Amino acid sequence: AVYSGMAPDYRVLIDKSRKVAHTNYKRIYNEYPPTKLLVSEIAEIMQEATQSGGVRPFGVSLLVAGHDEHKGFSLYQVDPSGSYFPWKATAIGKGSTAAKTFLEKRWNDELELEDAIHIALLTLKESIEGEFNGDTIEIAVVGDSNDDMLGYTGVPKDKGPRFRKLTAQEINDRLEALWIWINKWIYILMYLSNLIIIVNKTEEMPLWSWYQHRERHISKMGSFPIKERTNIMLCGMFFTRSTKVTMHIMYLFNYVNI
């Protein structure tokens, strides 16, 4: 689980959820509760705090990910009111609206694990200021069981934990691979951009020159055919000064099929 809000409240909820999972389920059924059942228990605790005398509501929102034999992998968001919702991909906290829009455009059922991690890194990059490396961010994966983390052997039915936190080196390796991939497409698109000519009835202008007269040509976009308007949008994003290169590259993919 991850949270957005007050850290002390998050720790209280984690302690309560661990107690519920072990005392109310594990000791009775000899297995951990399904994700949805555990989430509903957490939501009930949070909801009770909104209508009980002498206590305040929990000032925290949660994202809870898990796996069970009934529904497989699942992700839930729990609000301070006690409401909870299932998601395929989502974000909470500062900048969550833009992050959810970014994820919505790029998530699909066919994503491989490495692709999902890369999308998560690109999403985080847009909301984190300052250093962006394995020492300043944390990434965890709920995936296949890690039997090497079980701590013992000889019991075939016992599986290792599915939750694994990536090390700082693993995150840095993925960031390095991601920047190499982005830079490759920057060079390709920059090369292709030299071949684009913006054509209007009476004038022909190279793409590089167009940027110097951007304001004048934006006013003419309404009269441009759709292909030329697309080119204008491409070069406008290419040559607008910005530190958010990764977002611009991802936006470009909306206009060119690569």
mmCIF file of C-alpha atoms in Angstrom:
data_model
loop_
_atom_site.group_PDB
_atom_site.id
_atom_site.type_symbol
_atom_site.label_atom_id
_atom_site.label_comp_id
_atom_site.label_asym_id
_atom_site.label_seq_id
_atom_site.Cartn_x
_atom_site.Cartn_y
_atom_site.Cartn_z
ATOM 1 C CA ALA A 1 0.000 0.000 0.000
ATOM 2 C CA VAL A 2 1.020 3.601 -0.613
ATOM 3 C CA TYR A 3 -0.572 6.747 0.756
ATOM 4 C CA SER A 4 -1.104 10.442 0.265
ATOM 5 C CA GLY A 5 -1.742 12.530 3.345
ATOM 6 C CA MET A 6 -0.738 12.228 6.991
ATOM 7 C CA ALA A 7 1.979 9.644 7.620
ATOM 8 C CA PRO A 8 0.939 8.876 11.257
ATOM 9 C CA ASP A 9 -2.589 8.035 10.103
ATOM 10 C CA TYR A 10 -1.143 5.772 7.414
ATOM 11 C CA ARG A 11 0.915 3.858 9.979
ATOM 12 C CA VAL A 12 -2.153 3.401 12.185
ATOM 13 C CA LEU A 13 -4.151 1.990 9.273
ATOM 14 C CA ILE A 14 -1.313 -0.338 8.255
ATOM 15 C CA ASP A 15 -1.090 -1.719 11.792
ATOM 16 C CA LYS A 16 -4.847 -2.238 11.935
ATOM 17 C CA SER A 17 -4.961 -3.911 8.518
ATOM 18 C CA ARG A 18 -2.148 -6.298 9.474
ATOM 19 C CA LYS A 19 -4.002 -7.234 12.619
ATOM 20 C CA VAL A 20 -7.237 -7.802 10.701
ATOM 21 C CA ALA A 21 -5.496 -9.886 8.032
ATOM 22 C CA HIS A 22 -3.777 -12.150 10.550
ATOM 23 C CA THR A 23 -6.249 -12.372 13.441
ATOM 24 C CA ASN A 24 -9.552 -12.360 11.569
ATOM 25 C CA TYR A 25 -8.527 -14.410 8.553
ATOM 26 C CA LYS A 26 -5.079 -16.042 8.514
ATOM 27 C CA ARG A 27 -5.493 -17.789 11.869
ATOM 28 C CA ILE A 28 -8.935 -19.086 10.892
ATOM 29 C CA TYR A 29 -8.520 -20.074 7.233
ATOM 30 C CA ASN A 30 -4.723 -20.534 7.088
ATOM 31 C CA GLU A 31 -4.472 -18.129 4.173
ATOM 32 C CA TYR A 32 -4.379 -14.398 3.772
ATOM 33 C CA PRO A 33 -7.604 -12.573 2.867
ATOM 34 C CA PRO A 34 -8.480 -11.652 -0.720
ATOM 35 C CA THR A 35 -7.473 -8.125 -1.618
ATOM 36 C CA LYS A 36 -11.040 -6.848 -1.904
ATOM 37 C CA LEU A 37 -11.966 -8.243 1.508
ATOM 38 C CA LEU A 38 -8.967 -6.619 3.172
ATOM 39 C CA VAL A 39 -9.697 -3.310 1.427
ATOM 40 C CA SER A 40 -13.306 -3.413 2.624
ATOM 41 C CA GLU A 41 -12.090 -3.931 6.208
ATOM 42 C CA ILE A 42 -9.750 -0.944 5.918
ATOM 43 C CA ALA A 43 -12.541 1.155 4.401
ATOM 44 C CA GLU A 44 -14.849 0.205 7.272
ATOM 45 C CA ILE A 45 -12.269 1.374 9.813
ATOM 46 C CA MET A 46 -11.911 4.687 7.963
ATOM 47 C CA GLN A 47 -15.662 5.139 7.624
ATOM 48 C CA GLU A 48 -16.278 4.535 11.329
ATOM 49 C CA ALA A 49 -13.894 7.377 12.137
ATOM 50 C CA THR A 50 -16.132 9.798 10.229
ATOM 51 C CA GLN A 51 -19.149 9.224 12.517
ATOM 52 C CA SER A 52 -17.672 8.338 15.907
ATOM 53 C CA GLY A 53 -17.577 10.839 18.753
ATOM 54 C CA GLY A 54 -14.229 12.043 20.010
ATOM 55 C CA VAL A 55 -12.221 10.999 16.959
ATOM 56 C CA ARG A 56 -11.429 12.719 13.682
ATOM 57 C CA PRO A 57 -11.497 11.189 10.203
ATOM 58 C CA PHE A 58 -8.267 9.680 8.897
ATOM 59 C CA GLY A 59 -6.431 12.296 6.860
ATOM 60 C CA VAL A 60 -5.054 9.917 4.278
ATOM 61 C CA SER A 61 -5.937 8.240 0.996
ATOM 62 C CA LEU A 62 -4.588 4.801 0.152
ATOM 63 C CA LEU A 63 -3.705 2.770 -2.897
ATOM 64 C CA VAL A 64 -3.766 -0.932 -2.075
ATOM 65 C CA ALA A 65 -2.437 -3.497 -4.538
ATOM 66 C CA GLY A 66 -2.531 -7.241 -4.060
ATOM 67 C CA HIS A 67 -3.046 -10.700 -5.494
ATOM 68 C CA ASP A 68 -5.322 -13.543 -4.495
ATOM 69 C CA GLU A 69 -6.346 -16.849 -6.024
ATOM 70 C CA HIS A 70 -9.893 -15.649 -6.635
ATOM 71 C CA LYS A 71 -9.445 -12.450 -8.657
ATOM 72 C CA GLY A 72 -5.751 -12.358 -9.441
ATOM 73 C CA PHE A 73 -4.039 -8.981 -9.365
ATOM 74 C CA SER A 74 -6.066 -5.989 -8.253
ATOM 75 C CA LEU A 75 -5.649 -2.348 -7.279
ATOM 76 C CA TYR A 76 -7.951 -0.303 -5.050
ATOM 77 C CA GLN A 77 -8.131 3.304 -3.940
ATOM 78 C CA VAL A 78 -9.513 4.044 -0.471
ATOM 79 C CA ASP A 79 -10.652 7.574 0.388
ATOM 80 C CA PRO A 80 -10.846 9.139 3.884
ATOM 81 C CA SER A 81 -14.638 8.822 3.731
ATOM 82 C CA GLY A 82 -14.360 5.029 3.594
ATOM 83 C CA SER A 83 -15.283 4.760 -0.083
ATOM 84 C CA TYR A 84 -13.118 2.452 -2.180
ATOM 85 C CA PHE A 85 -12.800 1.912 -5.921
ATOM 86 C CA PRO A 86 -11.047 -0.628 -8.139
ATOM 87 C CA TRP A 87 -8.606 0.650 -10.760
ATOM 88 C CA LYS A 88 -6.408 -0.636 -13.546
ATOM 89 C CA ALA A 89 -3.989 2.275 -13.129
ATOM 90 C CA THR A 90 -4.328 5.430 -11.056
ATOM 91 C CA ALA A 91 -2.521 8.002 -8.933
ATOM 92 C CA ILE A 92 -3.240 9.957 -5.762
ATOM 93 C CA GLY A 93 -1.761 13.079 -4.260
ATOM 94 C CA LYS A 94 -0.304 16.194 -5.841
ATOM 95 C CA GLY A 95 -0.604 16.193 -9.615
ATOM 96 C CA SER A 96 -2.820 13.116 -9.609
ATOM 97 C CA THR A 97 -5.231 14.506 -12.213
ATOM 98 C CA ALA A 98 -2.538 14.927 -14.856
ATOM 99 C CA ALA A 99 -0.953 11.624 -13.856
ATOM 100 C CA LYS A 100 -4.239 9.745 -14.261
ATOM 101 C CA THR A 101 -4.779 11.299 -17.684
ATOM 102 C CA PHE A 102 -1.272 10.237 -18.681
ATOM 103 C CA LEU A 103 -1.841 6.688 -17.430
ATOM 104 C CA GLU A 104 -5.270 6.429 -19.029
ATOM 105 C CA LYS A 105 -3.816 7.102 -22.469
ATOM 106 C CA ARG A 106 -1.042 4.570 -22.174
ATOM 107 C CA TRP A 107 -2.319 1.661 -20.092
ATOM 108 C CA ASN A 108 -3.587 -1.459 -21.816
ATOM 109 C CA ASP A 109 -4.097 -5.122 -21.010
ATOM 110 C CA GLU A 110 -1.100 -6.181 -23.104
ATOM 111 C CA LEU A 111 1.513 -4.233 -21.119
ATOM 112 C CA GLU A 112 4.617 -6.142 -20.081
ATOM 113 C CA LEU A 113 6.073 -5.525 -16.642
ATOM 114 C CA GLU A 114 9.025 -3.502 -17.934
ATOM 115 C CA ASP A 115 6.723 -1.329 -20.056
ATOM 116 C CA ALA A 116 4.526 -0.678 -17.028
ATOM 117 C CA ILE A 117 7.575 0.346 -14.975
ATOM 118 C CA HIS A 118 8.696 2.722 -17.727
ATOM 119 C CA ILE A 119 5.248 4.333 -17.873
ATOM 120 C CA ALA A 120 5.284 4.701 -14.075
ATOM 121 C CA LEU A 121 8.698 6.389 -14.257
ATOM 122 C CA LEU A 122 7.510 8.820 -16.932
ATOM 123 C CA THR A 123 4.445 9.608 -14.831
ATOM 124 C CA LEU A 124 6.537 10.243 -11.709
ATOM 125 C CA LYS A 125 8.987 12.399 -13.631
ATOM 126 C CA GLU A 126 6.282 14.973 -14.312
ATOM 127 C CA SER A 127 5.372 15.405 -10.633
ATOM 128 C CA ILE A 128 8.763 15.211 -8.917
ATOM 129 C CA GLU A 129 10.981 18.249 -8.659
ATOM 130 C CA GLY A 130 14.710 17.958 -8.117
ATOM 131 C CA GLU A 131 16.792 14.794 -8.359
ATOM 132 C CA PHE A 132 15.125 11.832 -10.028
ATOM 133 C CA ASN A 133 17.000 8.616 -9.367
ATOM 134 C CA GLY A 134 16.942 5.431 -7.334
ATOM 135 C CA ASP A 135 17.784 7.321 -4.135
ATOM 136 C CA THR A 136 14.851 9.732 -4.365
ATOM 137 C CA ILE A 137 12.014 7.489 -5.597
ATOM 138 C CA GLU A 138 10.690 4.077 -4.630
ATOM 139 C CA ILE A 139 9.105 1.486 -6.901
ATOM 140 C CA ALA A 140 7.543 -1.795 -5.804
ATOM 141 C CA VAL A 141 6.111 -4.614 -7.892
ATOM 142 C CA VAL A 142 3.292 -7.011 -7.059
ATOM 143 C CA GLY A 143 4.038 -9.840 -9.468
ATOM 144 C CA ASP A 144 5.013 -13.471 -9.573
ATOM 145 C CA SER A 145 5.878 -15.169 -6.281
ATOM 146 C CA ASN A 146 9.501 -14.767 -5.207
ATOM 147 C CA ASP A 147 10.282 -18.164 -3.692
ATOM 148 C CA ASP A 148 13.881 -17.122 -2.964
ATOM 149 C CA MET A 149 12.474 -14.599 -0.449
ATOM 150 C CA LEU A 150 10.419 -17.213 1.426
ATOM 151 C CA GLY A 151 13.211 -18.006 3.882
ATOM 152 C CA TYR A 152 12.768 -21.792 3.881
ATOM 153 C CA THR A 153 12.239 -24.715 1.529
ATOM 154 C CA GLY A 154 10.588 -28.123 1.588
ATOM 155 C CA VAL A 155 6.933 -27.061 1.629
ATOM 156 C CA PRO A 156 5.736 -27.119 -2.007
ATOM 157 C CA LYS A 157 2.402 -25.406 -1.376
ATOM 158 C CA ASP A 158 4.014 -22.402 0.316
ATOM 159 C CA LYS A 159 4.825 -19.609 -2.103
ATOM 160 C CA GLY A 160 7.166 -16.702 -1.640
ATOM 161 C CA PRO A 161 5.912 -13.104 -1.316
ATOM 162 C CA ARG A 162 4.635 -11.427 -4.462
ATOM 163 C CA PHE A 163 5.574 -7.974 -3.236
ATOM 164 C CA ARG A 164 9.080 -6.853 -4.105
ATOM 165 C CA LYS A 165 10.658 -3.439 -3.744
ATOM 166 C CA LEU A 166 13.158 -2.531 -6.442
ATOM 167 C CA THR A 167 16.629 -1.564 -5.284
ATOM 168 C CA ALA A 168 18.107 1.843 -6.074
ATOM 169 C CA GLN A 169 20.414 0.232 -8.640
ATOM 170 C CA GLU A 170 17.517 -1.509 -10.383
ATOM 171 C CA ILE A 171 15.657 1.806 -10.648
ATOM 172 C CA ASN A 172 18.745 3.584 -11.993
ATOM 173 C CA ASP A 173 19.271 0.860 -14.590
ATOM 174 C CA ARG A 174 15.705 1.275 -15.826
ATOM 175 C CA LEU A 175 16.028 5.058 -15.886
ATOM 176 C CA GLU A 176 19.183 4.783 -17.955
ATOM 177 C CA ALA A 177 17.472 2.423 -20.415
ATOM 178 C CA LEU A 178 14.477 4.766 -20.587
ATOM 179 C CA TRP A 179 16.570 7.862 -21.361
ATOM 180 C CA ILE A 180 18.461 5.965 -24.074
ATOM 181 C CA TRP A 181 15.133 4.999 -25.644
ATOM 182 C CA ILE A 182 13.799 8.560 -25.442
ATOM 183 C CA ASN A 183 16.989 10.059 -26.888
ATOM 184 C CA LYS A 184 16.860 7.607 -29.786
ATOM 185 C CA TRP A 185 13.388 8.808 -30.749
ATOM 186 C CA ILE A 186 14.393 12.432 -30.261
ATOM 187 C CA TYR A 187 17.144 12.003 -32.848
ATOM 188 C CA ILE A 188 14.821 10.148 -35.230
ATOM 189 C CA LEU A 189 12.046 12.738 -34.936
ATOM 190 C CA MET A 190 14.494 15.631 -35.218
ATOM 191 C CA TYR A 191 15.858 14.055 -38.401
ATOM 192 C CA LEU A 192 12.358 13.581 -39.778
ATOM 193 C CA SER A 193 11.428 17.133 -38.843
ATOM 194 C CA ASN A 194 14.025 18.463 -41.304
ATOM 195 C CA LEU A 195 12.031 16.804 -44.080
ATOM 196 C CA ILE A 196 8.722 18.437 -43.115
ATOM 197 C CA ILE A 197 7.701 21.458 -45.140
ATOM 198 C CA ILE A 198 4.731 23.530 -44.063
ATOM 199 C CA VAL A 199 2.776 24.400 -47.155
ATOM 200 C CA ASN A 200 0.176 27.104 -47.481
ATOM 201 C CA LYS A 201 -1.225 28.306 -50.790
ATOM 202 C CA THR A 202 1.198 31.150 -51.353
ATOM 203 C CA GLU A 203 4.199 30.258 -49.198
ATOM 204 C CA GLU A 204 6.529 27.423 -48.517
ATOM 205 C CA MET A 205 8.620 27.481 -45.370
ATOM 206 C CA PRO A 206 11.112 25.030 -43.783
ATOM 207 C CA LEU A 207 10.232 23.768 -40.349
ATOM 208 C CA TRP A 208 13.148 25.501 -38.628
ATOM 209 C CA SER A 209 12.133 28.891 -40.031
ATOM 210 C CA TRP A 210 8.529 28.309 -39.020
ATOM 211 C CA TYR A 211 9.413 28.319 -35.341
ATOM 212 C CA GLN A 212 10.809 31.843 -35.590
ATOM 213 C CA HIS A 213 7.412 33.036 -36.868
ATOM 214 C CA ARG A 214 5.238 30.773 -34.735
ATOM 215 C CA GLU A 215 2.737 33.388 -33.585
ATOM 216 C CA ARG A 216 1.993 34.565 -37.133
ATOM 217 C CA HIS A 217 1.409 31.035 -38.388
ATOM 218 C CA ILE A 218 -0.676 29.841 -35.469
ATOM 219 C CA SER A 219 -3.269 32.426 -36.472
ATOM 220 C CA LYS A 220 -3.508 30.712 -39.864
ATOM 221 C CA MET A 221 -3.966 27.188 -38.554
ATOM 222 C CA GLY A 222 -7.690 27.238 -39.214
ATOM 223 C CA SER A 223 -7.122 27.452 -42.979
ATOM 224 C CA PHE A 224 -4.502 24.713 -43.072
ATOM 225 C CA PRO A 225 -5.367 21.161 -44.224
ATOM 226 C CA ILE A 226 -5.319 18.588 -41.407
ATOM 227 C CA LYS A 227 -1.913 17.214 -42.418
ATOM 228 C CA GLU A 228 -0.256 20.637 -42.291
ATOM 229 C CA ARG A 229 -2.008 21.459 -39.022
ATOM 230 C CA THR A 230 -0.570 18.258 -37.564
ATOM 231 C CA ASN A 231 2.889 19.289 -38.698
ATOM 232 C CA ILE A 232 2.440 22.670 -37.062
ATOM 233 C CA MET A 233 1.463 21.023 -33.783
ATOM 234 C CA LEU A 234 4.475 18.717 -34.047
ATOM 235 C CA CYS A 235 7.042 21.424 -34.626
ATOM 236 C CA GLY A 236 5.418 23.688 -32.053
ATOM 237 C CA MET A 237 6.028 21.050 -29.381
ATOM 238 C CA PHE A 238 9.466 20.235 -30.748
ATOM 239 C CA PHE A 239 10.911 23.686 -30.502
ATOM 240 C CA THR A 240 9.108 25.208 -27.545
ATOM 241 C CA ARG A 241 11.680 25.530 -24.799
ATOM 242 C CA SER A 242 10.775 23.229 -21.934
ATOM 243 C CA THR A 243 12.425 20.882 -19.487
ATOM 244 C CA LYS A 244 9.565 18.405 -19.845
ATOM 245 C CA VAL A 245 11.065 16.655 -22.850
ATOM 246 C CA THR A 246 9.660 13.255 -21.942
ATOM 247 C CA MET A 247 6.068 14.488 -21.862
ATOM 248 C CA HIS A 248 6.539 16.229 -25.217
ATOM 249 C CA ILE A 249 7.877 13.041 -26.778
ATOM 250 C CA MET A 250 4.929 11.054 -25.445
ATOM 251 C CA TYR A 251 2.554 13.711 -26.780
ATOM 252 C CA LEU A 252 4.174 13.440 -30.184
ATOM 253 C CA PHE A 253 3.167 9.809 -30.331
ATOM 254 C CA ASN A 254 -0.448 10.979 -30.460
ATOM 255 C CA TYR A 255 0.250 12.479 -33.879
ATOM 256 C CA VAL A 256 2.718 10.060 -35.464
ATOM 257 C CA ASN A 257 2.541 6.280 -35.429
ATOM 258 C CA ILE A 258 5.938 5.008 -34.349
#
